[in-house]
mmCIF file of C-alpha atoms in Angstrom:
data_model
loop_
_atom_site.group_PDB
_atom_site.id
_atom_site.type_symbol
_atom_site.label_atom_id
_atom_site.label_comp_id
_atom_site.label_asym_id
_atom_site.label_seq_id
_atom_site.Cartn_x
_atom_site.Cartn_y
_atom_site.Cartn_z
ATOM 1 C CA MET U 1 0.000 0.000 0.000
ATOM 2 C CA SER U 2 1.164 3.501 -0.840
ATOM 3 C CA ARG U 3 0.803 6.551 1.382
ATOM 4 C CA VAL U 4 -1.667 9.105 0.025
ATOM 5 C CA VAL U 5 -2.022 12.584 1.540
ATOM 6 C CA VAL U 6 -5.267 14.488 0.956
ATOM 7 C CA THR U 7 -4.768 18.183 1.698
ATOM 8 C CA GLY U 8 -8.385 19.046 2.575
ATOM 9 C CA ARG U 9 -11.888 17.740 3.043
ATOM 10 C CA ILE U 10 -13.288 15.916 0.014
ATOM 11 C CA PRO U 11 -16.456 13.811 -0.508
ATOM 12 C CA ASP U 12 -16.501 10.363 1.098
ATOM 13 C CA ALA U 13 -16.941 8.589 -2.246
ATOM 14 C CA ALA U 14 -13.422 9.645 -3.259
ATOM 15 C CA LEU U 15 -11.883 8.861 0.128
ATOM 16 C CA GLU U 16 -13.411 5.387 0.092
ATOM 17 C CA LYS U 17 -11.872 4.654 -3.313
ATOM 18 C CA LEU U 18 -8.457 5.707 -2.071
ATOM 19 C CA ARG U 19 -8.731 3.882 1.258
ATOM 20 C CA ALA U 20 -9.754 0.658 -0.458
ATOM 21 C CA GLU U 21 -6.259 0.386 -1.934
ATOM 22 C CA HIS U 22 -3.908 2.644 0.025
ATOM 23 C CA ASP U 23 -3.044 4.233 3.360
ATOM 24 C CA VAL U 24 -4.738 7.636 3.356
ATOM 25 C CA ASP U 25 -3.821 10.618 5.537
ATOM 26 C CA ALA U 26 -6.628 13.141 4.967
ATOM 27 C CA TRP U 27 -6.810 16.584 6.538
ATOM 28 C CA ASP U 28 -10.343 16.959 7.928
ATOM 29 C CA GLY U 29 -10.149 20.376 9.565
ATOM 30 C CA THR U 30 -12.795 22.952 8.740
ATOM 31 C CA GLU U 31 -10.037 25.487 8.027
ATOM 32 C CA SER U 32 -7.429 25.052 5.299
ATOM 33 C CA ILE U 33 -4.339 23.157 6.363
ATOM 34 C CA SER U 34 -1.441 25.377 7.396
ATOM 35 C CA ARG U 35 1.663 25.422 5.233
ATOM 36 C CA GLU U 36 3.779 24.101 8.086
ATOM 37 C CA GLU U 37 1.419 21.203 8.721
ATOM 38 C CA LEU U 38 1.163 20.426 5.014
ATOM 39 C CA LEU U 39 4.942 20.243 4.612
ATOM 40 C CA ARG U 40 5.109 17.907 7.587
ATOM 41 C CA ARG U 41 2.338 15.610 6.403
ATOM 42 C CA VAL U 42 3.514 15.135 2.825
ATOM 43 C CA ALA U 43 6.845 13.655 3.911
ATOM 44 C CA GLY U 44 7.019 10.119 2.525
ATOM 45 C CA ALA U 45 3.837 10.379 0.461
ATOM 46 C CA GLU U 46 3.636 8.676 -2.916
ATOM 47 C CA ALA U 47 0.512 10.585 -3.920
ATOM 48 C CA ILE U 48 -0.957 13.961 -2.982
ATOM 49 C CA VAL U 49 -4.590 14.798 -3.648
ATOM 50 C CA SER U 50 -4.592 18.593 -3.498
ATOM 51 C CA LEU U 51 -7.163 21.351 -3.317
ATOM 52 C CA LEU U 52 -6.705 24.668 -5.106
ATOM 53 C CA THR U 53 -6.078 26.343 -1.737
ATOM 54 C CA GLU U 54 -2.700 24.594 -1.429
ATOM 55 C CA ARG U 55 0.393 25.724 -3.318
ATOM 56 C CA ILE U 56 2.231 22.786 -4.873
ATOM 57 C CA ASP U 57 5.765 24.003 -5.529
ATOM 58 C CA GLY U 58 9.377 22.906 -5.353
ATOM 59 C CA GLU U 59 9.494 23.335 -1.585
ATOM 60 C CA LEU U 60 6.558 20.994 -1.084
ATOM 61 C CA LEU U 61 7.836 18.459 -3.603
ATOM 62 C CA ASP U 62 11.199 18.413 -1.813
ATOM 63 C CA ALA U 63 9.421 17.968 1.518
ATOM 64 C CA ALA U 64 7.493 15.000 0.118
ATOM 65 C CA GLY U 65 10.595 13.224 -1.118
ATOM 66 C CA PRO U 66 11.739 11.401 -4.253
ATOM 67 C CA GLN U 67 9.162 8.628 -3.877
ATOM 68 C CA LEU U 68 6.299 11.024 -4.728
ATOM 69 C CA LYS U 69 4.649 9.943 -7.983
ATOM 70 C CA VAL U 70 1.546 12.052 -8.485
ATOM 71 C CA VAL U 71 -0.201 15.271 -7.503
ATOM 72 C CA ALA U 72 -3.923 15.012 -8.267
ATOM 73 C CA ASN U 73 -5.572 18.437 -8.134
ATOM 74 C CA VAL U 74 -9.294 18.551 -7.320
ATOM 75 C CA ALA U 75 -9.927 21.415 -9.764
ATOM 76 C CA VAL U 76 -9.834 22.073 -13.467
ATOM 77 C CA GLY U 77 -7.593 25.105 -12.952
ATOM 78 C CA TYR U 78 -4.077 24.388 -11.775
ATOM 79 C CA ASP U 79 -2.471 27.762 -11.178
ATOM 80 C CA ASN U 80 -1.763 26.508 -7.640
ATOM 81 C CA ILE U 81 0.585 23.875 -9.101
ATOM 82 C CA ASP U 82 4.095 24.551 -10.359
ATOM 83 C CA VAL U 83 3.859 22.115 -13.251
ATOM 84 C CA PRO U 84 7.505 22.546 -14.411
ATOM 85 C CA ALA U 85 8.648 21.771 -10.850
ATOM 86 C CA CYS U 86 6.543 18.606 -10.903
ATOM 87 C CA THR U 87 8.142 17.628 -14.198
ATOM 88 C CA ASP U 88 11.621 18.287 -12.802
ATOM 89 C CA HIS U 89 10.812 16.047 -9.817
ATOM 90 C CA GLY U 90 9.403 13.279 -12.013
ATOM 91 C CA VAL U 91 5.918 13.814 -10.572
ATOM 92 C CA THR U 92 2.784 13.492 -12.692
ATOM 93 C CA ALA U 93 0.306 16.348 -12.211
ATOM 94 C CA THR U 94 -3.390 15.911 -12.989
ATOM 95 C CA ASN U 95 -6.559 17.995 -12.843
ATOM 96 C CA THR U 96 -10.330 17.475 -13.201
ATOM 97 C CA PRO U 97 -11.586 18.949 -16.481
ATOM 98 C CA GLY U 98 -15.006 18.208 -17.916
ATOM 99 C CA VAL U 99 -16.894 17.244 -14.774
ATOM 100 C CA LEU U 100 -17.494 20.842 -13.641
ATOM 101 C CA THR U 101 -18.367 22.299 -17.040
ATOM 102 C CA ASP U 102 -22.125 22.561 -16.607
ATOM 103 C CA ALA U 103 -22.032 23.716 -12.984
ATOM 104 C CA THR U 104 -19.628 26.548 -13.789
ATOM 105 C CA ALA U 105 -21.587 27.569 -16.879
ATOM 106 C CA ASP U 106 -24.720 27.709 -14.712
ATOM 107 C CA ILE U 107 -22.958 30.118 -12.353
ATOM 108 C CA ALA U 108 -21.769 32.251 -15.273
ATOM 109 C CA LEU U 109 -25.309 32.596 -16.561
ATOM 110 C CA SER U 110 -26.562 33.239 -13.028
ATOM 111 C CA LEU U 111 -24.098 36.109 -12.670
ATOM 112 C CA ILE U 112 -25.133 37.482 -16.061
ATOM 113 C CA LEU U 113 -28.775 37.489 -14.974
ATOM 114 C CA MET U 114 -28.044 38.877 -11.517
ATOM 115 C CA ALA U 115 -25.934 41.712 -12.890
ATOM 116 C CA THR U 116 -28.096 42.689 -15.847
ATOM 117 C CA ARG U 117 -31.379 42.471 -13.911
ATOM 118 C CA ARG U 118 -29.943 44.029 -10.713
ATOM 119 C CA LEU U 119 -31.122 41.125 -8.573
ATOM 120 C CA GLY U 120 -28.445 41.602 -5.928
ATOM 121 C CA GLU U 121 -29.518 45.201 -5.433
ATOM 122 C CA GLY U 122 -33.139 44.136 -5.134
ATOM 123 C CA GLU U 123 -32.429 41.495 -2.514
ATOM 124 C CA ARG U 124 -30.358 43.919 -0.458
ATOM 125 C CA ILE U 125 -33.278 46.360 -0.407
ATOM 126 C CA ILE U 126 -35.658 43.656 0.827
ATOM 127 C CA ARG U 127 -33.279 42.370 3.501
ATOM 128 C CA SER U 128 -32.456 45.876 4.740
ATOM 129 C CA GLY U 129 -36.085 46.576 5.536
ATOM 130 C CA GLU U 130 -35.915 49.682 3.361
ATOM 131 C CA SER U 131 -39.270 50.980 2.157
ATOM 132 C CA TRP U 132 -39.997 50.237 -1.494
ATOM 133 C CA LYS U 133 -42.861 49.947 -3.945
ATOM 134 C CA TRP U 134 -43.295 48.853 -7.540
ATOM 135 C CA GLY U 135 -42.757 51.569 -10.133
ATOM 136 C CA MET U 136 -42.156 51.812 -13.864
ATOM 137 C CA PHE U 137 -38.549 52.911 -13.356
ATOM 138 C CA PHE U 138 -37.713 50.990 -10.180
ATOM 139 C CA LEU U 139 -34.451 48.979 -10.530
ATOM 140 C CA LEU U 140 -34.632 48.873 -14.303
ATOM 141 C CA GLY U 141 -32.159 46.384 -15.742
ATOM 142 C CA SER U 142 -31.184 45.195 -19.188
ATOM 143 C CA SER U 143 -32.702 42.340 -21.186
ATOM 144 C CA LEU U 144 -30.563 39.663 -22.857
ATOM 145 C CA GLN U 145 -32.637 38.966 -25.971
ATOM 146 C CA GLY U 146 -30.847 40.188 -29.073
ATOM 147 C CA LYS U 147 -27.753 41.211 -27.109
ATOM 148 C CA THR U 148 -24.216 39.992 -27.782
ATOM 149 C CA LEU U 149 -22.282 37.761 -25.410
ATOM 150 C CA GLY U 150 -18.513 37.871 -25.824
ATOM 151 C CA ILE U 151 -16.763 34.787 -24.484
ATOM 152 C CA VAL U 152 -13.046 34.969 -23.750
ATOM 153 C CA GLY U 153 -11.759 31.387 -23.799
ATOM 154 C CA MET U 154 -14.008 29.039 -25.774
ATOM 155 C CA GLY U 155 -13.212 25.716 -24.132
ATOM 156 C CA GLY U 156 -15.800 23.415 -22.625
ATOM 157 C CA ILE U 157 -17.103 25.897 -20.052
ATOM 158 C CA GLY U 158 -17.170 28.740 -22.557
ATOM 159 C CA GLN U 159 -19.133 26.610 -25.010
ATOM 160 C CA ALA U 160 -21.564 25.502 -22.298
ATOM 161 C CA THR U 161 -22.115 29.140 -21.330
ATOM 162 C CA ALA U 162 -22.702 30.001 -24.990
ATOM 163 C CA ARG U 163 -25.379 27.283 -25.244
ATOM 164 C CA ARG U 164 -27.196 28.735 -22.263
ATOM 165 C CA ALA U 165 -26.933 32.268 -23.628
ATOM 166 C CA LYS U 166 -28.269 31.142 -27.005
ATOM 167 C CA ALA U 167 -31.377 29.814 -25.258
ATOM 168 C CA PHE U 168 -31.892 33.354 -23.915
ATOM 169 C CA GLY U 169 -31.739 34.777 -27.433
ATOM 170 C CA MET U 170 -28.197 36.135 -27.292
ATOM 171 C CA GLU U 171 -25.734 36.353 -30.176
ATOM 172 C CA VAL U 172 -22.303 34.874 -29.429
ATOM 173 C CA VAL U 173 -18.818 35.982 -30.382
ATOM 174 C CA TYR U 174 -15.675 34.512 -28.908
ATOM 175 C CA GLN U 175 -11.947 35.013 -28.604
ATOM 176 C CA SER U 176 -9.793 31.922 -28.304
ATOM 177 C CA ARG U 177 -6.353 30.702 -29.263
ATOM 178 C CA SER U 178 -7.872 28.500 -31.951
ATOM 179 C CA GLU U 179 -11.106 27.996 -33.849
ATOM 180 C CA ILE U 180 -13.652 25.721 -32.201
ATOM 181 C CA ASP U 181 -15.180 22.797 -34.086
ATOM 182 C CA PRO U 182 -17.087 24.248 -37.082
ATOM 183 C CA GLN U 183 -20.150 22.147 -36.306
ATOM 184 C CA ILE U 184 -20.284 23.486 -32.729
ATOM 185 C CA ALA U 185 -19.715 27.016 -33.974
ATOM 186 C CA GLY U 186 -22.610 26.556 -36.384
ATOM 187 C CA GLU U 187 -24.905 25.199 -33.675
ATOM 188 C CA LEU U 188 -24.105 28.143 -31.438
ATOM 189 C CA GLY U 189 -23.994 30.726 -34.180
ATOM 190 C CA ALA U 190 -20.661 31.712 -32.682
ATOM 191 C CA ARG U 191 -18.189 33.891 -34.534
ATOM 192 C CA ARG U 192 -14.494 34.156 -33.663
ATOM 193 C CA VAL U 193 -13.098 37.677 -33.297
ATOM 194 C CA ASP U 194 -10.039 39.236 -31.723
ATOM 195 C CA LEU U 195 -10.200 40.579 -28.175
ATOM 196 C CA ASP U 196 -10.400 44.224 -29.210
ATOM 197 C CA GLU U 197 -13.447 43.622 -31.385
ATOM 198 C CA LEU U 198 -15.067 41.404 -28.772
ATOM 199 C CA LEU U 199 -14.766 44.110 -26.120
ATOM 200 C CA ALA U 200 -16.118 46.769 -28.459
ATOM 201 C CA ILE U 201 -19.255 44.920 -29.598
ATOM 202 C CA SER U 202 -20.271 42.770 -26.623
ATOM 203 C CA ASP U 203 -23.065 43.638 -24.222
ATOM 204 C CA VAL U 204 -21.760 41.030 -21.786
ATOM 205 C CA VAL U 205 -18.155 39.810 -21.616
ATOM 206 C CA SER U 206 -17.715 36.445 -19.863
ATOM 207 C CA LEU U 207 -14.244 35.176 -18.978
ATOM 208 C CA HIS U 208 -13.447 31.458 -19.315
ATOM 209 C CA CYS U 209 -9.757 31.452 -20.204
ATOM 210 C CA PRO U 210 -7.067 29.685 -18.133
ATOM 211 C CA TYR U 211 -4.888 31.795 -15.866
ATOM 212 C CA GLY U 212 -1.167 32.219 -16.462
ATOM 213 C CA PRO U 213 1.406 34.915 -17.216
ATOM 214 C CA ALA U 214 -0.245 35.629 -20.573
ATOM 215 C CA THR U 215 -3.658 36.276 -19.002
ATOM 216 C CA HIS U 216 -2.612 38.097 -15.823
ATOM 217 C CA HIS U 217 -4.665 41.319 -15.797
ATOM 218 C CA LEU U 218 -5.906 40.504 -19.279
ATOM 219 C CA ILE U 219 -8.785 42.798 -18.408
ATOM 220 C CA GLY U 220 -7.451 46.093 -17.085
ATOM 221 C CA ALA U 221 -8.255 49.771 -17.403
ATOM 222 C CA GLU U 222 -7.583 49.891 -21.156
ATOM 223 C CA GLN U 223 -9.824 46.900 -21.887
ATOM 224 C CA LEU U 224 -12.630 48.201 -19.680
ATOM 225 C CA GLU U 225 -12.478 51.551 -21.465
ATOM 226 C CA ALA U 226 -12.888 49.660 -24.736
ATOM 227 C CA MET U 227 -16.190 48.142 -23.610
ATOM 228 C CA LYS U 228 -19.602 49.725 -24.049
ATOM 229 C CA THR U 229 -20.750 51.915 -21.175
ATOM 230 C CA SER U 230 -23.854 49.692 -21.076
ATOM 231 C CA ALA U 231 -21.832 46.440 -20.931
ATOM 232 C CA TYR U 232 -21.249 43.941 -18.125
ATOM 233 C CA LEU U 233 -18.199 41.868 -17.202
ATOM 234 C CA VAL U 234 -18.496 38.370 -15.698
ATOM 235 C CA ASN U 235 -15.591 36.325 -14.338
ATOM 236 C CA THR U 236 -15.898 32.667 -13.329
ATOM 237 C CA ALA U 237 -12.357 31.733 -14.431
ATOM 238 C CA ARG U 238 -9.594 32.990 -12.124
ATOM 239 C CA GLY U 239 -9.460 36.245 -10.197
ATOM 240 C CA PRO U 240 -6.112 37.672 -11.375
ATOM 241 C CA ILE U 241 -7.328 37.706 -14.982
ATOM 242 C CA VAL U 242 -9.030 40.952 -13.961
ATOM 243 C CA ASP U 243 -7.318 43.988 -12.454
ATOM 244 C CA GLU U 244 -9.745 44.486 -9.563
ATOM 245 C CA ALA U 245 -8.605 48.043 -8.812
ATOM 246 C CA ALA U 246 -9.235 49.032 -12.433
ATOM 247 C CA LEU U 247 -12.598 47.253 -12.385
ATOM 248 C CA ALA U 248 -13.681 49.036 -9.198
ATOM 249 C CA ASN U 249 -12.789 52.364 -10.765
ATOM 250 C CA ALA U 250 -14.626 51.509 -13.990
ATOM 251 C CA LEU U 251 -17.760 50.528 -12.088
ATOM 252 C CA ARG U 252 -17.636 53.595 -9.876
ATOM 253 C CA GLU U 253 -17.092 55.983 -12.808
ATOM 254 C CA GLY U 254 -19.691 54.387 -15.100
ATOM 255 C CA VAL U 255 -17.129 53.142 -17.616
ATOM 256 C CA ILE U 256 -19.163 49.916 -17.736
ATOM 257 C CA ALA U 257 -22.638 49.231 -16.345
ATOM 258 C CA GLY U 258 -21.901 46.334 -14.018
ATOM 259 C CA ALA U 259 -20.066 43.111 -13.243
ATOM 260 C CA GLY U 260 -20.463 39.674 -11.690
ATOM 261 C CA LEU U 261 -17.538 37.949 -9.992
ATOM 262 C CA ASP U 262 -17.208 34.407 -8.647
ATOM 263 C CA VAL U 263 -13.415 34.606 -8.310
ATOM 264 C CA PHE U 264 -11.079 37.257 -6.937
ATOM 265 C CA GLU U 265 -7.580 38.539 -7.494
ATOM 266 C CA LYS U 266 -6.364 37.880 -3.939
ATOM 267 C CA GLU U 267 -8.946 35.305 -2.935
ATOM 268 C CA PRO U 268 -10.505 35.079 -0.400
ATOM 269 C CA GLN U 269 -9.892 38.815 -0.016
ATOM 270 C CA VAL U 270 -11.968 41.126 -2.200
ATOM 271 C CA HIS U 271 -10.858 44.589 -3.222
ATOM 272 C CA PRO U 272 -12.504 46.864 -0.620
ATOM 273 C CA GLU U 273 -13.803 49.297 -3.237
ATOM 274 C CA LEU U 274 -15.845 46.518 -4.854
ATOM 275 C CA LEU U 275 -17.599 45.771 -1.568
ATOM 276 C CA VAL U 276 -19.317 49.170 -1.468
ATOM 277 C CA LEU U 277 -20.549 49.201 -5.062
ATOM 278 C CA ASP U 278 -24.122 48.208 -5.890
ATOM 279 C CA ASN U 279 -23.410 47.462 -9.557
ATOM 280 C CA VAL U 280 -21.255 44.386 -8.933
ATOM 281 C CA VAL U 281 -22.452 40.944 -7.879
ATOM 282 C CA LEU U 282 -19.997 39.096 -5.625
ATOM 283 C CA VAL U 283 -20.217 35.372 -4.845
ATOM 284 C CA PRO U 284 -17.570 33.228 -3.079
ATOM 285 C CA HIS U 285 -16.127 30.912 -5.752
ATOM 286 C CA LEU U 286 -19.238 28.759 -6.179
ATOM 287 C CA GLY U 287 -18.643 27.740 -9.804
ATOM 288 C CA SER U 288 -18.444 24.005 -9.116
ATOM 289 C CA ALA U 289 -20.411 24.048 -5.848
ATOM 290 C CA THR U 290 -23.001 21.348 -6.363
ATOM 291 C CA VAL U 291 -23.005 18.031 -4.534
ATOM 292 C CA GLU U 292 -22.890 16.151 -7.805
ATOM 293 C CA THR U 293 -20.060 18.180 -9.317
ATOM 294 C CA ARG U 294 -17.798 18.299 -6.259
ATOM 295 C CA THR U 295 -18.229 14.534 -5.825
ATOM 296 C CA ALA U 296 -17.381 13.902 -9.478
ATOM 297 C CA MET U 297 -14.305 16.151 -9.212
ATOM 298 C CA ALA U 298 -12.995 14.359 -6.129
ATOM 299 C CA VAL U 299 -13.632 10.910 -7.601
ATOM 300 C CA LEU U 300 -11.816 11.861 -10.810
ATOM 301 C CA ALA U 301 -8.857 13.133 -8.765
ATOM 302 C CA ALA U 302 -8.839 9.862 -6.841
ATOM 303 C CA ASP U 303 -8.938 7.908 -10.117
ATOM 304 C CA ASN U 304 -5.976 9.937 -11.368
ATOM 305 C CA ALA U 305 -3.953 9.176 -8.250
ATOM 306 C CA LEU U 306 -4.874 5.492 -8.277
ATOM 307 C CA ALA U 307 -3.932 5.116 -11.937
ATOM 308 C CA VAL U 308 -0.465 6.597 -11.471
ATOM 309 C CA LEU U 309 0.163 4.517 -8.341
ATOM 310 C CA ALA U 310 -0.791 1.432 -10.365
ATOM 311 C CA GLY U 311 1.697 2.360 -13.079
ATOM 312 C CA GLU U 312 -1.032 3.373 -15.518
ATOM 313 C CA GLN U 313 -1.810 6.506 -17.500
ATOM 314 C CA PRO U 314 -4.109 8.825 -15.501
ATOM 315 C CA PRO U 315 -7.453 9.815 -17.093
ATOM 316 C CA THR U 316 -6.723 13.558 -17.101
ATOM 317 C CA PRO U 317 -3.038 14.508 -16.892
ATOM 318 C CA ILE U 318 -2.047 18.161 -17.137
ATOM 319 C CA GLY U 319 -0.329 19.035 -20.382
#
């Protein structure tokens, strides 16, 4: 039996799979494991099942030791993992793409609806006990029918978001490193454009690109200025893709109409200027937060770890 370290709480279905074959040391605290404790626990592990809250870098890989074979991340994004360091240490790194596509697309559309229809503002009025009454101009929002959705990053989640938007009568344009399958593009009525054009013509811009050096602050002051003053920005990808200070300024000054964020630049911290603005919807990284999706993610991560420990190719390696 190999020693497997799980860095945080995951669904029982995944733990049971791991425990059926190996010795599992799983952190079960309600708070994230401390760095010091993590470095201590990984010593001697042959597999690490990691959450996105833990940084997997050279220091941790050294602490684990040369017997470490696999790091299985319970997330589709892997900006918490130093993949080159894993390669240098002979460690396979895996993630969990596919299983959270629909859940994250649901959140993206939810944020689009909440921002454009000002639902967050409405709920805050009700909960505050503030006096209100129906009126022709009370909390007027923006409809989606006939509007253009610009998707930055047209992978699985971007395509799933486009399908949902199409059902609401939206036109779709996208920016991506490569063309999507022509048949899918035809079904969605999606047209590929460059980022500048996408920002200029879209009524809603939804971010679904991976995070890395090339996409750090991809959306900053210049890009926000390029958007329509009536447009909305939605981010369910990774927080640092957006310059939060620039976004707060754009929202405050009316450069764009509103925004919806599920991820944050210095998560779990949120830029303080965003917290006082009514025209931004803020939710705490709930993209994959359904029982079904989180279970599927954890089970896939377990399957990745088990495959590598058995000397087999993992289902979803990174790279």
